[in-house]
PDB file of C-alpha atoms in Angstrom:
ATOM      1  CA  MET A   1      -6.347  27.592  -6.535  1.00 50.00           C
ATOM      2  CA  ASP A   2      -5.118  29.001  -9.839  1.00 49.00           C
ATOM      3  CA  ILE A   3      -7.279  29.973 -12.788  1.00 52.00           C
ATOM      4  CA  ASN A   4      -4.808  29.393 -15.594  1.00 51.00           C
ATOM      5  CA  ASN A   5      -6.454  30.936 -18.609  1.00 52.00           C
ATOM      6  CA  LEU A   6      -9.163  33.242 -19.802  1.00 53.00           C
ATOM      7  CA  GLY A   7     -12.416  31.536 -20.686  1.00 65.00           C
ATOM      8  CA  PHE A   8     -13.956  28.400 -19.225  1.00 76.00           C
ATOM      9  CA  GLU A   9     -12.493  25.999 -16.708  1.00 79.00           C
ATOM     10  CA  ILE A  10     -14.169  23.184 -14.746  1.00 83.00           C
ATOM     11  CA  ILE A  11     -13.513  23.606 -11.045  1.00 79.00           C
ATOM     12  CA  SER A  12     -14.354  21.774  -7.842  1.00 75.00           C
ATOM     13  CA  LEU A  13     -14.786  22.962  -4.261  1.00 69.00           C
ATOM     14  CA  PRO A  14     -13.439  20.070  -2.164  1.00 62.00           C
ATOM     15  CA  PHE A  15     -14.498  21.505   1.178  1.00 59.00           C
ATOM     16  CA  GLY A  16     -17.512  21.817   3.451  1.00 57.00           C
ATOM     17  CA  ASP A  17     -18.805  24.969   5.115  1.00 54.00           C
ATOM     18  CA  LEU A  18     -16.868  25.733   8.305  1.00 54.00           C
ATOM     19  CA  SER A  19     -19.899  27.392   9.889  1.00 57.00           C
ATOM     20  CA  VAL A  20     -22.138  24.295   9.668  1.00 58.00           C
ATOM     21  CA  SER A  21     -21.802  21.157  11.782  1.00 57.00           C
ATOM     22  CA  GLY A  22     -21.767  17.753  10.121  1.00 57.00           C
ATOM     23  CA  ASP A  23     -19.713  16.247   7.329  1.00 56.00           C
ATOM     24  CA  THR A  24     -21.529  16.484   4.012  1.00 53.00           C
ATOM     25  CA  VAL A  25     -22.382  20.163   4.017  1.00 65.00           C
ATOM     26  CA  ALA A  26     -22.696  22.484   1.047  1.00 76.00           C
ATOM     27  CA  TYR A  27     -20.181  25.232   0.319  1.00 80.00           C
ATOM     28  CA  PRO A  28     -21.546  28.809  -0.011  1.00 86.00           C
ATOM     29  CA  ILE A  29     -20.877  30.313  -3.446  1.00 89.00           C
ATOM     30  CA  GLN A  30     -20.543  33.670  -1.690  1.00 90.00           C
ATOM     31  CA  ASN A  31     -17.370  32.436   0.047  1.00 85.00           C
ATOM     32  CA  ILE A  32     -15.439  32.168  -3.240  1.00 85.00           C
ATOM     33  CA  ARG A  33     -12.887  34.981  -3.240  1.00 82.00           C
ATOM     34  CA  GLY A  34      -9.469  35.777  -4.685  1.00 80.00           C
ATOM     35  CA  GLU A  35      -7.958  37.518  -7.707  1.00 81.00           C
ATOM     36  CA  LEU A  36     -11.291  37.672  -9.494  1.00 86.00           C
ATOM     37  CA  SER A  37     -12.829  40.123 -11.951  1.00 88.00           C
ATOM     38  CA  GLN A  38     -15.616  41.965 -10.145  1.00 91.00           C
ATOM     39  CA  SER A  39     -17.954  44.257 -12.090  1.00 94.00           C
ATOM     40  CA  ASP A  40     -21.600  45.228 -12.500  1.00 95.00           C
ATOM     41  CA  ARG A  41     -21.028  45.058 -16.272  1.00 94.00           C
ATOM     42  CA  GLU A  42     -21.673  41.518 -17.431  1.00 90.00           C
ATOM     43  CA  SER A  43     -18.832  41.443 -19.960  1.00 89.00           C
ATOM     44  CA  ARG A  44     -16.254  42.399 -17.325  1.00 91.00           C
ATOM     45  CA  ALA A  45     -17.284  40.116 -14.471  1.00 93.00           C
ATOM     46  CA  ASP A  46     -16.266  36.549 -13.716  1.00 92.00           C
ATOM     47  CA  LYS A  47     -19.074  33.989 -13.846  1.00 93.00           C
ATOM     48  CA  LEU A  48     -19.879  30.635 -12.290  1.00 93.00           C
ATOM     49  CA  MET A  49     -22.172  28.133 -14.040  1.00 92.00           C
ATOM     50  CA  VAL A  50     -23.656  25.245 -12.056  1.00 89.00           C
ATOM     51  CA  LEU A  51     -25.397  22.352 -13.830  1.00 83.00           C
ATOM     52  CA  ASP A  52     -28.660  21.037 -12.385  1.00 82.00           C
ATOM     53  CA  PRO A  53     -28.295  17.219 -12.454  1.00 74.00           C
ATOM     54  CA  VAL A  54     -31.996  16.668 -13.152  1.00 75.00           C
ATOM     55  CA  THR A  55     -32.971  19.378 -15.640  1.00 81.00           C
ATOM     56  CA  LYS A  56     -29.477  19.593 -17.217  1.00 81.00           C
ATOM     57  CA  GLN A  57     -29.872  23.383 -17.182  1.00 87.00           C
ATOM     58  CA  TYR A  58     -27.170  25.777 -15.976  1.00 90.00           C
ATOM     59  CA  THR A  59     -27.648  28.416 -13.298  1.00 94.00           C
ATOM     60  CA  THR A  60     -25.271  31.335 -13.824  1.00 96.00           C
ATOM     61  CA  TYR A  61     -23.832  33.632 -11.166  1.00 97.00           C
ATOM     62  CA  GLN A  62     -22.017  36.922 -11.865  1.00 97.00           C
ATOM     63  CA  TYR A  63     -19.378  38.396  -9.575  1.00 95.00           C
ATOM     64  CA  LYS A  64     -20.804  41.894  -9.088  1.00 96.00           C
ATOM     65  CA  MET A  65     -19.591  44.677  -6.801  1.00 96.00           C
ATOM     66  CA  ILE A  66     -21.945  43.401  -4.068  1.00 96.00           C
ATOM     67  CA  GLY A  67     -20.721  39.811  -4.423  1.00 95.00           C
ATOM     68  CA  TRP A  68     -21.924  36.732  -6.295  1.00 96.00           C
ATOM     69  CA  VAL A  69     -25.397  37.348  -7.738  1.00 97.00           C
ATOM     70  CA  LYS A  70     -27.599  34.860  -9.587  1.00 97.00           C
ATOM     71  CA  VAL A  71     -28.409  36.090 -13.102  1.00 95.00           C
ATOM     72  CA  GLY A  72     -31.875  37.640 -13.076  1.00 94.00           C
ATOM     73  CA  GLU A  73     -31.654  38.645  -9.404  1.00 96.00           C
ATOM     74  CA  THR A  74     -30.359  41.787  -7.677  1.00 95.00           C
ATOM     75  CA  ILE A  75     -29.108  40.597  -4.282  1.00 97.00           C
ATOM     76  CA  PRO A  76     -26.130  38.449  -3.225  1.00 97.00           C
ATOM     77  CA  THR A  77     -26.946  34.758  -3.602  1.00 97.00           C
ATOM     78  CA  THR A  78     -27.224  32.365  -0.691  1.00 94.00           C
ATOM     79  CA  ASP A  79     -26.918  29.316  -2.993  1.00 93.00           C
ATOM     80  CA  THR A  80     -24.392  26.588  -2.295  1.00 87.00           C
ATOM     81  CA  ILE A  81     -22.421  23.843  -4.060  1.00 84.00           C
ATOM     82  CA  THR A  82     -22.418  20.373  -2.507  1.00 78.00           C
ATOM     83  CA  PRO A  83     -19.276  18.209  -2.144  1.00 72.00           C
ATOM     84  CA  GLY A  84     -18.799  16.138  -5.292  1.00 74.00           C
ATOM     85  CA  SER A  85     -20.388  18.784  -7.514  1.00 79.00           C
ATOM     86  CA  ALA A  86     -18.469  20.854 -10.051  1.00 83.00           C
ATOM     87  CA  ALA A  87     -19.028  24.099 -11.922  1.00 87.00           C
ATOM     88  CA  PHE A  88     -17.783  25.982 -14.952  1.00 87.00           C
ATOM     89  CA  TYR A  89     -15.771  29.061 -14.029  1.00 87.00           C
ATOM     90  CA  LYS A  90     -15.467  31.762 -16.695  1.00 87.00           C
ATOM     91  CA  LYS A  91     -12.595  34.192 -16.188  1.00 84.00           C
ATOM     92  CA  ALA A  92     -13.436  37.559 -17.736  1.00 85.00           C
ATOM     93  CA  SER A  93      -9.998  39.159 -17.814  1.00 77.00           C
ATOM     94  CA  SER A  94      -6.502  38.235 -16.620  1.00 68.00           C
ATOM     95  CA  THR A  95      -5.482  34.952 -15.080  1.00 67.00           C
ATOM     96  CA  GLY A  96      -5.451  34.748 -11.306  1.00 66.00           C
ATOM     97  CA  THR A  97      -6.487  32.669  -8.318  1.00 69.00           C
ATOM     98  CA  PHE A  98      -9.647  32.004  -6.401  1.00 69.00           C
ATOM     99  CA  THR A  99      -9.648  31.219  -2.709  1.00 67.00           C
ATOM    100  CA  VAL A 100     -11.928  28.893  -0.772  1.00 66.00           C
ATOM    101  CA  ALA A 101     -11.685  28.064   2.922  1.00 63.00           C
ATOM    102  CA  GLY A 102     -13.546  25.167   4.477  1.00 64.00           C
ATOM    103  CA  LYS A 103     -13.280  21.861   6.288  1.00 65.00           C
ATOM    104  CA  VAL A 104     -12.015  18.628   4.797  1.00 67.00           C
ATOM    105  CA  LEU A 105     -14.563  15.830   4.584  1.00 64.00           C
ATOM    106  CA  SER A 106     -13.778  13.130   7.133  1.00 66.00           C
ATOM    107  CA  LYS A 107     -16.170  10.389   5.993  1.00 71.00           C
ATOM    108  CA  GLU A 108     -14.698   7.343   4.277  1.00 77.00           C
ATOM    109  CA  ASN A 109     -16.860   7.598   1.158  1.00 81.00           C
ATOM    110  CA  GLU A 110     -18.677  10.405  -0.617  1.00 80.00           C
ATOM    111  CA  GLU A 111     -21.570   9.282  -2.855  1.00 86.00           C
ATOM    112  CA  VAL A 112     -22.770  11.461  -5.723  1.00 86.00           C
ATOM    113  CA  ALA A 113     -26.090  10.768  -7.465  1.00 88.00           C
ATOM    114  CA  LEU A 114     -25.956  10.326 -11.249  1.00 91.00           C
ATOM    115  CA  THR A 115     -28.722  10.684 -13.810  1.00 90.00           C
ATOM    116  CA  GLN A 116     -28.727   9.220 -17.304  1.00 91.00           C
ATOM    117  CA  GLY A 117     -26.697  11.360 -19.681  1.00 90.00           C
ATOM    118  CA  LEU A 118     -24.061  13.943 -18.786  1.00 89.00           C
ATOM    119  CA  ASN A 119     -23.363  14.790 -15.162  1.00 90.00           C
ATOM    120  CA  LEU A 120     -20.928  17.458 -13.989  1.00 89.00           C
ATOM    121  CA  VAL A 121     -19.165  16.093 -10.903  1.00 89.00           C
ATOM    122  CA  ALA A 122     -15.956  16.704  -8.975  1.00 85.00           C
ATOM    123  CA  ASN A 123     -13.295  15.261  -6.758  1.00 84.00           C
ATOM    124  CA  PRO A 124     -14.717  15.983  -3.262  1.00 80.00           C
ATOM    125  CA  PHE A 125     -11.349  15.634  -1.482  1.00 81.00           C
ATOM    126  CA  PRO A 126      -8.390  18.087  -1.327  1.00 78.00           C
ATOM    127  CA  VAL A 127      -5.910  15.521  -2.718  1.00 83.00           C
ATOM    128  CA  GLU A 128      -5.593  13.597  -5.965  1.00 89.00           C
ATOM    129  CA  ILE A 129      -7.817  10.563  -6.540  1.00 91.00           C
ATOM    130  CA  ARG A 130      -7.113   7.625  -8.841  1.00 94.00           C
ATOM    131  CA  ILE A 131      -9.563   7.272 -11.713  1.00 96.00           C
ATOM    132  CA  ALA A 132      -9.183   3.483 -11.497  1.00 96.00           C
ATOM    133  CA  GLU A 133     -10.683   3.558  -7.992  1.00 94.00           C
ATOM    134  CA  LEU A 134     -13.942   5.261  -8.970  1.00 95.00           C
ATOM    135  CA  ARG A 135     -16.849   2.928  -8.246  1.00 94.00           C
ATOM    136  CA  GLY A 136     -20.584   2.871  -7.585  1.00 94.00           C
ATOM    137  CA  THR A 137     -23.724   1.880  -9.489  1.00 94.00           C
ATOM    138  CA  LEU A 138     -22.005   2.087 -12.860  1.00 95.00           C
ATOM    139  CA  SER A 139     -22.248   0.462 -16.309  1.00 95.00           C
ATOM    140  CA  ALA A 140     -19.165  -1.421 -17.536  1.00 96.00           C
ATOM    141  CA  SER A 141     -18.771  -2.876 -21.017  1.00 96.00           C
ATOM    142  CA  ASP A 142     -16.095  -3.481 -23.627  1.00 96.00           C
ATOM    143  CA  ARG A 143     -18.585  -2.108 -26.156  1.00 95.00           C
ATOM    144  CA  GLU A 144     -18.222   1.657 -26.243  1.00 92.00           C
ATOM    145  CA  SER A 145     -21.932   2.374 -26.652  1.00 93.00           C
ATOM    146  CA  ARG A 146     -22.804   0.440 -23.486  1.00 95.00           C
ATOM    147  CA  ALA A 147     -20.110   1.726 -21.131  1.00 96.00           C
ATOM    148  CA  ASP A 148     -20.024   4.703 -18.803  1.00 97.00           C
ATOM    149  CA  LYS A 149     -17.395   7.336 -19.566  1.00 97.00           C
ATOM    150  CA  ILE A 150     -15.714  10.245 -17.885  1.00 96.00           C
ATOM    151  CA  MET A 151     -14.272  13.274 -19.665  1.00 96.00           C
ATOM    152  CA  VAL A 152     -11.597  15.333 -17.938  1.00 93.00           C
ATOM    153  CA  MET A 153     -10.709  18.758 -19.327  1.00 86.00           C
ATOM    154  CA  ASN A 154      -7.105  19.980 -19.453  1.00 82.00           C
ATOM    155  CA  PRO A 155      -7.252  23.490 -17.910  1.00 73.00           C
ATOM    156  CA  VAL A 156      -4.554  24.783 -20.272  1.00 75.00           C
ATOM    157  CA  THR A 157      -5.410  23.240 -23.657  1.00 80.00           C
ATOM    158  CA  LYS A 158      -9.179  22.960 -22.929  1.00 80.00           C
ATOM    159  CA  ALA A 159      -9.072  19.513 -24.589  1.00 88.00           C
ATOM    160  CA  TYR A 160     -10.868  16.552 -23.016  1.00 93.00           C
ATOM    161  CA  THR A 161      -9.368  13.150 -22.193  1.00 96.00           C
ATOM    162  CA  THR A 162     -11.971  10.375 -22.229  1.00 97.00           C
ATOM    163  CA  TYR A 163     -11.949   7.206 -20.115  1.00 98.00           C
ATOM    164  CA  GLN A 164     -14.273   4.211 -20.643  1.00 98.00           C
ATOM    165  CA  LEU A 165     -15.355   1.789 -17.916  1.00 97.00           C
ATOM    166  CA  LYS A 166     -14.527  -1.547 -19.538  1.00 97.00           C
ATOM    167  CA  THR A 167     -15.438  -5.012 -18.277  1.00 97.00           C
ATOM    168  CA  SER A 168     -11.976  -6.337 -19.045  1.00 96.00           C
ATOM    169  CA  THR A 169      -9.700  -3.556 -17.791  1.00 97.00           C
ATOM    170  CA  GLY A 170     -11.803  -1.212 -15.689  1.00 97.00           C
ATOM    171  CA  TRP A 171     -11.320   2.508 -16.268  1.00 98.00           C
ATOM    172  CA  THR A 172      -9.293   2.743 -19.478  1.00 98.00           C
ATOM    173  CA  LYS A 173      -8.048   5.819 -21.319  1.00 97.00           C
ATOM    174  CA  GLU A 174      -9.337   6.170 -24.885  1.00 95.00           C
ATOM    175  CA  GLY A 175      -6.848   4.601 -27.294  1.00 94.00           C
ATOM    176  CA  GLU A 176      -5.236   2.402 -24.622  1.00 96.00           C
ATOM    177  CA  SER A 177      -5.863  -1.191 -23.512  1.00 95.00           C
ATOM    178  CA  VAL A 178      -4.792  -1.242 -19.865  1.00 97.00           C
ATOM    179  CA  THR A 179      -6.241   0.124 -16.642  1.00 97.00           C
ATOM    180  CA  THR A 180      -5.385   3.803 -16.374  1.00 97.00           C
ATOM    181  CA  VAL A 181      -3.040   5.130 -13.702  1.00 97.00           C
ATOM    182  CA  ASP A 182      -4.189   8.720 -14.251  1.00 96.00           C
ATOM    183  CA  THR A 183      -5.530  10.840 -11.421  1.00 94.00           C
ATOM    184  CA  ILE A 184      -7.934  13.734 -10.952  1.00 91.00           C
ATOM    185  CA  SER A 185      -6.631  16.702  -9.017  1.00 85.00           C
ATOM    186  CA  PRO A 186      -8.547  18.221  -6.088  1.00 78.00           C
ATOM    187  CA  ARG A 187      -9.335  21.359  -8.058  1.00 70.00           C
ATOM    188  CA  ASN A 188     -10.787  19.668 -11.137  1.00 79.00           C
ATOM    189  CA  GLY A 189     -14.326  18.761 -12.020  1.00 84.00           C
ATOM    190  CA  PHE A 190     -15.210  16.451 -14.902  1.00 92.00           C
ATOM    191  CA  PHE A 191     -18.106  15.152 -16.956  1.00 92.00           C
ATOM    192  CA  TYR A 192     -19.558  11.730 -16.154  1.00 95.00           C
ATOM    193  CA  LYS A 193     -21.636  10.167 -18.949  1.00 95.00           C
ATOM    194  CA  LYS A 194     -24.122   7.623 -17.594  1.00 94.00           C
ATOM    195  CA  VAL A 195     -25.304   5.420 -20.463  1.00 94.00           C
ATOM    196  CA  THR A 196     -28.236   3.685 -18.792  1.00 87.00           C
ATOM    197  CA  GLN A 197     -30.459   4.376 -15.809  1.00 83.00           C
ATOM    198  CA  ALA A 198     -29.620   6.624 -12.894  1.00 84.00           C
ATOM    199  CA  GLY A 199     -27.009   5.434 -10.425  1.00 89.00           C
ATOM    200  CA  SER A 200     -24.338   6.782  -8.137  1.00 91.00           C
ATOM    201  CA  LEU A 201     -20.611   7.466  -8.150  1.00 92.00           C
ATOM    202  CA  VAL A 202     -18.646   6.713  -4.989  1.00 91.00           C
ATOM    203  CA  PHE A 203     -15.401   8.488  -4.096  1.00 87.00           C
ATOM    204  CA  SER A 204     -13.274   6.749  -1.444  1.00 85.00           C
ATOM    205  CA  ARG A 205     -11.262   9.006   0.843  1.00 78.00           C
ATOM    206  CA  PRO A 206      -7.595   8.590  -0.250  1.00 73.00           C
ATOM    207  CA  PHE A 207      -6.018   9.580   3.092  1.00 69.00           C
TER     208      PHE A 207
END
């Protein structure tokens, strides 16, 4: 997977851990490799920032010479990222690629828990998914203040495109009045804004 620019990018890891049996298994952060910037100096190392869905706080990992290390610790992390979760990746120097190897989820649906407010989630499958097919325990309304929204970042421009879950047209791109035909790529994460109580987002396997 390419990292197109310096700075922040929202990424997803649409695979499970090959070494663990079962379908919904977390992916080890330590397995992320590739053309990355590795350094014991904070300013020169790539970083990964994972949002806790409950506390809304980020945990940061630095790519040191011994591997991925959680900030504040001194040993390689054993932490993982679950399917359907996303993270911010901060590229410290030149553009490049990161490599992940894992197994494709075989279950028909992947359900991701949502809390009220902003959630950082991701496409859990290694192919594009249609935004219009996102479902779950969601809040739909033609009134903007009462509808759930998703915000997808363009990895090049860093600008966000917002989609509102309307009662009349389903998932609709901001400024438009018809159901969107846009998709989310397998490498992209996005923000989900839940306007009311906690719920869940369901991804249906597109293959």
